[in-house]
């Protein structure tokens, strides 16, 4: 996107990111969950947040559904709107990471290019985590009845049904949520976080 | 703004905001600085952030100039773009506050209606802080030479010169940055924060 603002200058914080990390014992960064609807993103994000919080970490979930009530309230589900939505989320995630927070973002984010842009904005400490569950498994779960609606044509541009999902090619972690239980998935994730983020 | 998303539901964090506060010894919230260009917003925001950080608080500056490189990179300085810019900043500030952070936002935010919207989004713990310096004082300082450019007609829609600034009517705190030194202003602000945010 072209930058429209002129006459602006970057202003630096008076402390380094590392100073924030040292205080709290862990790095800031982004755990970028991606996967189909019903692949477990929201459930795992909020459960993981709770576990890490209980360990004393500074952690916060950015959730697709929640964000759409606020920052992206002006956007729908067309390809252009999805792209802008994910762009904004990526920018917000980067700000949280800069503030030292470990942010867990839980968005379908079906396009590689959008995820790549979010990665670029956040810089190092961006971890793309693919919650890999096949569409037929997700469709069987269908906790919100969205797949059924999409199949009946009541929802357009529905990822996995009437809109594409581009699987990650070089993500940092794959969690096979098609076969692992919530508890098992959480164990994989907490182990990963301890390894990558704790000082 | 009408909500364009449908089929979305709010999902709750597994811990309350108060749990986050208890861990760190202070409330999250928003210190919303407003005032003319050169009224001291950026300087005071970053110095205050450093002071509060040194006291062990979880604090983060959202700065007008910095944000425009990212989240609002697609926006300029027209009235509509400024409104959308401030809307986004208000949403981001509310997310940070929800995460337990004391966010200091440093934006001219010249329109009452925009500030009111930011207040509504953040809920309680939103503190509007007017850095009150007369335009002639700001114009004398003019550290970036922007007033001079605006007077020469090289910058359009410049607040205080060719665009309005609507003074706060019911803000939580006024800091008279037209007469107070940076040090004096910081003392006012740290005292205020201790009183309002520490548990």
Short mmCIF file of C-alpha atoms in Angstrom, two decimals:
data_model
loop_
_atom_site.label_atom_id
_atom_site.label_comp_id
_atom_site.label_asym_id
_atom_site.label_seq_id
_atom_site.Cartn_x
_atom_site.Cartn_y
_atom_site.Cartn_z
CA UNK A 1 0.00 0.00 0.00
CA UNK A 2 1.40 3.44 -0.87
CA UNK A 3 2.10 5.66 2.10
CA UNK A 4 -0.10 8.74 1.88
CA UNK A 5 1.22 10.63 4.85
CA UNK A 6 4.04 13.08 4.42
CA UNK A 7 5.84 15.31 6.89
CA UNK A 8 6.01 12.54 9.45
CA UNK A 9 9.04 11.27 11.29
CA UNK A 10 9.64 8.12 13.33
CA UNK A 11 10.01 8.74 17.04
CA UNK A 12 11.75 6.19 19.23
CA UNK A 13 10.76 4.80 22.60
CA UNK A 14 13.20 5.67 25.36
CA UNK A 15 13.83 2.03 26.18
CA UNK A 16 14.65 -0.96 23.96
CA UNK A 17 12.36 -3.92 23.41
CA UNK A 18 14.95 -5.99 25.27
CA UNK A 19 14.44 -3.84 28.38
CA UNK A 20 10.77 -4.75 28.36
CA UNK A 21 11.61 -8.43 27.88
CA UNK A 22 14.11 -8.49 30.73
CA UNK A 23 11.51 -7.12 33.13
CA UNK A 24 9.03 -9.85 32.42
CA UNK A 25 11.30 -12.78 31.59
CA UNK A 26 10.13 -13.39 28.05
CA UNK A 27 10.27 -11.95 24.56
CA UNK A 28 7.37 -10.18 22.92
CA UNK A 29 6.21 -11.50 19.60
CA UNK A 30 3.39 -12.85 17.49
CA UNK A 31 1.94 -16.33 17.43
CA UNK A 32 0.01 -16.12 14.19
CA UNK A 33 -2.54 -18.94 14.14
CA UNK A 34 -3.90 -19.72 10.70
CA UNK A 35 -6.34 -22.41 9.64
CA UNK A 36 -9.88 -23.14 8.52
CA UNK A 37 -12.99 -22.20 10.41
CA UNK A 38 -13.44 -24.80 13.18
CA UNK A 39 -9.77 -25.82 13.07
CA UNK A 40 -9.47 -24.75 16.71
CA UNK A 41 -7.94 -21.28 16.43
CA UNK A 42 -10.19 -19.45 18.88
CA UNK A 43 -10.43 -22.26 21.43
CA UNK A 44 -6.68 -22.83 21.46
CA UNK A 45 -5.87 -19.12 21.46
CA UNK A 46 -7.92 -18.37 24.56
CA UNK A 47 -6.86 -21.54 26.40
CA UNK A 48 -3.23 -20.89 25.58
CA UNK A 49 -3.57 -17.28 26.72
CA UNK A 50 -4.89 -18.49 30.07
CA UNK A 51 -2.11 -21.03 30.52
CA UNK A 52 0.64 -18.56 29.66
CA UNK A 53 -0.97 -15.88 31.83
CA UNK A 54 -0.97 -18.34 34.74
CA UNK A 55 2.77 -18.78 34.11
CA UNK A 56 3.17 -15.02 34.54
CA UNK A 57 3.59 -14.14 30.88
CA UNK A 58 2.27 -10.97 29.26
CA UNK A 59 -0.05 -12.34 26.64
CA UNK A 60 -3.10 -11.20 24.70
CA UNK A 61 -5.41 -12.72 22.10
CA UNK A 62 -6.41 -10.87 18.99
CA UNK A 63 -9.36 -12.78 17.67
CA UNK A 64 -11.00 -12.56 14.27
CA UNK A 65 -14.53 -12.39 15.56
CA UNK A 66 -13.71 -9.86 18.29
CA UNK A 67 -11.69 -7.55 16.06
CA UNK A 68 -14.52 -7.31 13.59
CA UNK A 69 -16.66 -5.54 16.18
CA UNK A 70 -14.07 -2.79 16.42
CA UNK A 71 -11.12 -2.00 14.21
CA UNK A 72 -12.57 -3.81 11.20
CA UNK A 73 -16.23 -2.99 11.78
CA UNK A 74 -16.26 -1.23 8.41
CA UNK A 75 -15.10 -4.35 6.55
CA UNK A 76 -16.93 -7.40 5.23
CA UNK A 77 -15.74 -10.71 3.81
CA UNK A 78 -14.92 -9.86 0.20
CA UNK A 79 -11.33 -10.61 -0.87
CA UNK A 80 -10.40 -6.90 -0.68
CA UNK A 81 -11.98 -6.48 2.73
CA UNK A 82 -10.34 -9.62 4.06
CA UNK A 83 -6.98 -8.37 2.86
CA UNK A 84 -7.43 -5.00 4.55
CA UNK A 85 -8.71 -6.71 7.70
CA UNK A 86 -5.62 -8.92 7.93
CA UNK A 87 -3.38 -5.96 7.13
CA UNK A 88 -4.80 -4.06 10.11
CA UNK A 89 -4.54 -7.06 12.38
CA UNK A 90 -0.92 -7.51 11.34
CA UNK A 91 -0.17 -3.90 12.20
CA UNK A 92 -1.86 -4.18 15.58
CA UNK A 93 -0.09 -7.46 16.34
CA UNK A 94 3.23 -5.77 15.53
CA UNK A 95 2.44 -2.94 17.96
CA UNK A 96 1.62 -5.42 20.73
CA UNK A 97 4.83 -7.33 20.03
CA UNK A 98 6.76 -4.06 20.15
CA UNK A 99 5.19 -3.41 23.54
CA UNK A 100 6.68 -6.69 24.75
CA UNK A 101 3.44 -8.65 24.68
CA UNK A 102 3.20 -12.16 23.29
CA UNK A 103 0.17 -11.71 21.09
CA UNK A 104 -1.80 -14.69 19.84
CA UNK A 105 -3.70 -13.82 16.70
CA UNK A 106 -6.44 -16.22 15.67
CA UNK A 107 -7.57 -15.50 12.13
CA UNK A 108 -8.36 -17.77 9.23
CA UNK A 109 -6.04 -15.51 7.17
CA UNK A 110 -6.41 -17.73 4.10
CA UNK A 111 -4.00 -15.93 1.78
CA UNK A 112 -0.23 -16.47 1.87
CA UNK A 113 0.45 -12.96 0.73
CA UNK A 114 -1.51 -11.46 3.63
CA UNK A 115 0.29 -13.62 6.17
CA UNK A 116 3.59 -12.73 4.56
CA UNK A 117 2.79 -9.03 4.96
CA UNK A 118 1.93 -9.52 8.64
CA UNK A 119 5.24 -11.32 9.11
CA UNK A 120 7.15 -8.51 7.46
CA UNK A 121 5.51 -5.87 9.67
CA UNK A 122 6.18 -7.74 12.90
CA UNK A 123 9.78 -8.56 12.04
CA UNK A 124 11.59 -11.27 14.00
CA UNK A 125 9.60 -13.07 16.68
CA UNK A 126 6.75 -13.67 14.24
CA UNK A 127 5.73 -17.33 14.35
CA UNK A 128 3.25 -18.63 11.84
CA UNK A 129 1.42 -21.59 13.34
CA UNK A 130 -0.75 -23.68 11.09
CA UNK A 131 -3.66 -25.39 12.84
CA UNK A 132 -3.98 -28.13 10.32
CA UNK A 133 -7.35 -29.86 10.18
CA UNK A 134 -8.87 -31.13 6.94
CA UNK A 135 -11.96 -29.36 5.70
CA UNK A 136 -14.12 -32.47 6.12
CA UNK A 137 -13.16 -32.70 9.80
CA UNK A 138 -13.89 -29.00 10.32
CA UNK A 139 -17.17 -29.38 8.49
CA UNK A 140 -18.17 -32.28 10.74
CA UNK A 141 -17.44 -30.16 13.84
CA UNK A 142 -19.06 -26.98 12.50
CA UNK A 143 -19.80 -25.56 15.98
CA UNK A 144 -21.41 -22.41 14.61
CA UNK A 145 -23.24 -24.09 11.74
CA UNK A 146 -21.33 -21.94 9.25
CA UNK A 147 -20.29 -24.74 6.90
CA UNK A 148 -23.90 -25.85 6.65
CA UNK A 149 -24.95 -22.30 5.83
CA UNK A 150 -22.16 -21.96 3.28
CA UNK A 151 -23.19 -25.25 1.61
CA UNK A 152 -26.76 -23.97 1.39
CA UNK A 153 -25.43 -20.83 -0.29
CA UNK A 154 -26.46 -18.59 2.61
CA UNK A 155 -22.85 -17.44 3.18
CA UNK A 156 -20.69 -16.31 0.30
CA UNK A 157 -16.89 -16.28 0.18
CA UNK A 158 -16.67 -18.94 2.89
CA UNK A 159 -13.14 -20.30 3.24
CA UNK A 160 -12.87 -23.98 2.35
CA UNK A 161 -16.26 -24.00 0.64
CA UNK A 162 -16.59 -21.04 -1.70
CA UNK A 163 -13.27 -19.27 -1.08
CA UNK A 164 -9.74 -20.68 -1.14
CA UNK A 165 -7.43 -21.48 1.77
CA UNK A 166 -3.75 -21.32 0.87
CA UNK A 167 -1.83 -23.67 3.17
CA UNK A 168 1.39 -22.30 4.69
CA UNK A 169 4.56 -23.35 2.89
CA UNK A 170 7.17 -22.29 5.44
CA UNK A 171 5.44 -21.89 8.78
CA UNK A 172 7.27 -22.23 12.09
CA UNK A 173 4.95 -24.87 13.55
CA UNK A 174 2.17 -27.18 12.42
CA UNK A 175 -0.32 -28.43 14.99
CA UNK A 176 -2.38 -31.31 13.67
CA UNK A 177 -5.66 -30.24 15.21
CA UNK A 178 -7.47 -32.72 12.99
CA UNK A 179 -6.28 -35.56 15.20
CA UNK A 180 -4.85 -34.01 18.40
CA UNK A 181 -7.16 -33.21 21.28
CA UNK A 182 -7.36 -29.67 22.68
CA UNK A 183 -5.22 -30.77 25.62
CA UNK A 184 -2.61 -32.35 23.36
CA UNK A 185 -2.52 -29.31 21.11
CA UNK A 186 -2.06 -27.04 24.12
CA UNK A 187 0.87 -29.11 25.29
CA UNK A 188 2.54 -28.74 21.92
CA UNK A 189 1.97 -25.00 21.99
CA UNK A 190 3.12 -24.34 25.55
CA UNK A 191 6.29 -26.35 24.96
CA UNK A 192 6.93 -24.34 21.81
CA UNK A 193 6.39 -21.01 23.58
CA UNK A 194 8.67 -21.95 26.46
CA UNK A 195 11.42 -22.81 23.99
CA UNK A 196 11.07 -19.77 21.75
CA UNK A 197 10.02 -16.94 24.05
CA UNK A 198 11.24 -17.48 27.59
CA UNK A 199 14.53 -15.85 28.50
CA UNK B 1 -20.06 3.46 11.32
CA UNK B 2 -22.40 0.60 10.37
CA UNK B 3 -21.13 -2.87 11.20
CA UNK B 4 -20.68 -4.80 7.96
CA UNK B 5 -19.74 -8.15 9.46
CA UNK B 6 -22.41 -10.70 10.20
CA UNK B 7 -22.26 -14.20 11.64
CA UNK B 8 -19.73 -13.13 14.24
CA UNK B 9 -19.88 -13.67 17.97
CA UNK B 10 -17.94 -12.16 20.83
CA UNK B 11 -15.55 -14.55 22.52
CA UNK B 12 -14.35 -13.89 26.03
CA UNK B 13 -10.87 -14.06 27.50
CA UNK B 14 -10.55 -16.73 30.18
CA UNK B 15 -9.43 -14.20 32.76
CA UNK B 16 -10.84 -10.83 33.80
CA UNK B 17 -9.11 -7.50 33.24
CA UNK B 18 -8.81 -7.30 37.03
CA UNK B 19 -6.69 -10.46 37.06
CA UNK B 20 -4.23 -8.78 34.74
CA UNK B 21 -4.19 -5.67 36.91
CA UNK B 22 -3.58 -7.61 40.11
CA UNK B 23 -0.51 -9.27 38.61
CA UNK B 24 1.14 -6.01 37.72
CA UNK B 25 -0.15 -3.71 40.45
CA UNK B 26 -1.95 -1.21 38.26
CA UNK B 27 -4.99 -0.77 36.06
CA UNK B 28 -4.87 -0.75 32.31
CA UNK B 29 -6.32 2.24 30.55
CA UNK B 30 -5.84 5.08 28.12
CA UNK B 31 -4.12 8.40 28.67
CA UNK B 32 -5.42 10.23 25.63
CA UNK B 33 -3.20 13.26 25.05
CA UNK B 34 -4.74 15.92 22.83
CA UNK B 35 -3.36 19.30 21.80
CA UNK B 36 -1.87 21.30 19.00
CA UNK B 37 1.24 20.36 17.07
CA UNK B 38 4.25 21.35 19.25
CA UNK B 39 2.15 21.35 22.44
CA UNK B 40 4.43 18.64 23.83
CA UNK B 41 2.43 15.47 23.17
CA UNK B 42 5.19 13.31 21.74
CA UNK B 43 7.93 14.51 24.08
CA UNK B 44 5.79 14.05 27.17
CA UNK B 45 4.37 10.73 26.00
CA UNK B 46 7.78 9.11 25.53
CA UNK B 47 9.29 10.64 28.68
CA UNK B 48 6.26 9.60 30.72
CA UNK B 49 6.45 6.10 29.26
CA UNK B 50 10.09 5.84 30.38
CA UNK B 51 9.31 7.07 33.88
CA UNK B 52 6.38 4.72 34.37
CA UNK B 53 8.34 1.83 32.88
CA UNK B 54 11.10 2.51 35.39
CA UNK B 55 8.45 2.27 38.10
CA UNK B 56 7.60 -1.21 36.80
CA UNK B 57 4.38 -0.30 35.03
CA UNK B 58 3.21 -1.88 31.78
CA UNK B 59 3.01 1.10 29.49
CA UNK B 60 3.15 1.82 25.77
CA UNK B 61 3.01 4.92 23.58
CA UNK B 62 0.84 5.11 20.50
CA UNK B 63 2.16 8.08 18.60
CA UNK B 64 0.56 9.89 15.71
CA UNK B 65 3.65 10.01 13.58
CA UNK B 66 4.58 6.39 14.24
CA UNK B 67 1.10 5.01 13.63
CA UNK B 68 0.93 6.67 10.26
CA UNK B 69 3.75 4.48 9.00
CA UNK B 70 1.66 1.41 9.74
CA UNK B 71 -2.00 1.07 10.57
CA UNK B 72 -2.94 4.39 8.96
CA UNK B 73 -0.44 4.32 6.09
CA UNK B 74 -3.37 4.46 3.67
CA UNK B 75 -4.72 7.70 5.19
CA UNK B 76 -3.84 11.35 4.66
CA UNK B 77 -4.84 14.53 6.49
CA UNK B 78 -8.25 15.34 5.04
CA UNK B 79 -11.06 15.59 7.59
CA UNK B 80 -12.41 12.16 6.61
CA UNK B 81 -8.99 10.55 6.80
CA UNK B 82 -8.22 12.16 10.14
CA UNK B 83 -11.50 10.86 11.49
CA UNK B 84 -10.78 7.32 10.32
CA UNK B 85 -7.21 7.58 11.63
CA UNK B 86 -8.41 8.55 15.08
CA UNK B 87 -11.12 5.90 14.98
CA UNK B 88 -8.49 3.22 14.38
CA UNK B 89 -6.19 4.59 17.06
CA UNK B 90 -9.09 4.59 19.51
CA UNK B 91 -9.80 0.95 18.74
CA UNK B 92 -6.16 -0.02 19.16
CA UNK B 93 -5.88 1.93 22.40
CA UNK B 94 -8.94 0.08 23.71
CA UNK B 95 -7.34 -3.27 22.87
CA UNK B 96 -4.16 -2.30 24.71
CA UNK B 97 -6.19 -1.16 27.71
CA UNK B 98 -8.09 -4.44 27.64
CA UNK B 99 -4.73 -6.22 27.70
CA UNK B 100 -3.95 -4.39 30.95
CA UNK B 101 -1.53 -1.92 29.43
CA UNK B 102 -1.55 1.76 30.29
CA UNK B 103 -1.45 3.17 26.79
CA UNK B 104 -0.43 6.77 26.19
CA UNK B 105 -1.82 8.02 22.91
CA UNK B 106 -0.31 11.19 21.53
CA UNK B 107 -2.45 12.58 18.73
CA UNK B 108 -3.58 16.06 17.88
CA UNK B 109 -7.10 14.59 17.61
CA UNK B 110 -8.63 18.01 16.99
CA UNK B 111 -12.30 17.01 16.85
CA UNK B 112 -14.40 16.51 19.97
CA UNK B 113 -16.55 13.92 18.27
CA UNK B 114 -13.54 11.76 17.41
CA UNK B 115 -12.21 11.92 20.95
CA UNK B 116 -15.66 11.10 22.26
CA UNK B 117 -15.77 8.01 20.08
CA UNK B 118 -12.37 6.87 21.37
CA UNK B 119 -13.63 7.35 24.92
CA UNK B 120 -16.73 5.29 24.24
CA UNK B 121 -14.72 2.42 22.76
CA UNK B 122 -12.24 2.27 25.67
CA UNK B 123 -14.91 2.52 28.35
CA UNK B 124 -13.90 3.39 31.89
CA UNK B 125 -10.21 4.11 32.48
CA UNK B 126 -10.13 6.49 29.52
CA UNK B 127 -8.54 9.77 30.57
CA UNK B 128 -8.55 12.69 28.18
CA UNK B 129 -5.57 14.91 28.93
CA UNK B 130 -5.41 18.29 27.27
CA UNK B 131 -1.90 19.61 26.71
CA UNK B 132 -2.91 23.20 26.62
CA UNK B 133 -0.52 25.57 24.87
CA UNK B 134 -1.71 28.56 22.84
CA UNK B 135 -1.16 28.41 19.11
CA UNK B 136 1.27 31.37 19.18
CA UNK B 137 3.46 29.54 21.69
CA UNK B 138 3.38 26.36 19.62
CA UNK B 139 4.14 28.37 16.50
CA UNK B 140 7.17 29.96 18.17
CA UNK B 141 8.52 26.53 19.12
CA UNK B 142 7.72 24.88 15.76
CA UNK B 143 10.42 22.19 16.14
CA UNK B 144 9.62 20.59 12.81
CA UNK B 145 9.03 23.82 10.91
CA UNK B 146 5.47 22.74 10.17
CA UNK B 147 3.74 25.98 11.20
CA UNK B 148 6.06 27.93 8.91
CA UNK B 149 5.22 25.59 6.06
CA UNK B 150 1.51 25.84 6.82
CA UNK B 151 1.68 29.66 6.87
CA UNK B 152 3.40 29.57 3.48
CA UNK B 153 0.56 27.40 2.21
CA UNK B 154 2.79 24.38 1.69
CA UNK B 155 0.75 22.25 4.11
CA UNK B 156 -3.02 22.14 3.86
CA UNK B 157 -5.45 21.23 6.62
CA UNK B 158 -2.90 22.12 9.32
CA UNK B 159 -4.49 22.24 12.77
CA UNK B 160 -4.43 25.71 14.33
CA UNK B 161 -3.62 27.38 11.01
CA UNK B 162 -5.88 26.08 8.27
CA UNK B 163 -7.89 23.48 10.18
CA UNK B 164 -9.75 23.82 13.48
CA UNK B 165 -8.81 22.56 16.93
CA UNK B 166 -11.79 21.95 19.19
CA UNK B 167 -10.70 22.35 22.80
CA UNK B 168 -11.86 19.67 25.27
CA UNK B 169 -14.91 20.66 27.32
CA UNK B 170 -14.88 17.90 29.92
CA UNK B 171 -11.42 16.38 30.00
CA UNK B 172 -9.98 14.62 33.05
CA UNK B 173 -6.80 16.70 33.23
CA UNK B 174 -5.36 19.88 31.73
CA UNK B 175 -1.60 20.31 31.65
CA UNK B 176 -0.61 23.88 30.88
CA UNK B 177 2.31 23.06 28.62
CA UNK B 178 2.37 26.65 27.42
CA UNK B 179 3.98 27.70 30.71
CA UNK B 180 5.12 24.50 32.48
CA UNK B 181 8.52 22.99 31.69
CA UNK B 182 8.80 19.41 30.49
CA UNK B 183 9.95 18.40 33.97
CA UNK B 184 7.03 20.16 35.65
CA UNK B 185 4.55 18.66 33.21
CA UNK B 186 5.96 15.19 33.85
CA UNK B 187 5.55 15.64 37.57
CA UNK B 188 1.89 16.55 37.11
CA UNK B 189 1.39 13.50 34.92
CA UNK B 190 3.19 10.94 37.10
CA UNK B 191 1.28 12.14 40.16
CA UNK B 192 -1.96 11.81 38.24
CA UNK B 193 -1.12 8.30 37.04
CA UNK B 194 -0.14 7.14 40.54
CA UNK B 195 -3.46 8.36 41.86
CA UNK B 196 -5.67 6.97 39.13
CA UNK B 197 -4.01 3.75 38.03
CA UNK B 198 -1.98 2.19 40.82
CA UNK B 199 -3.70 -0.44 42.92
#
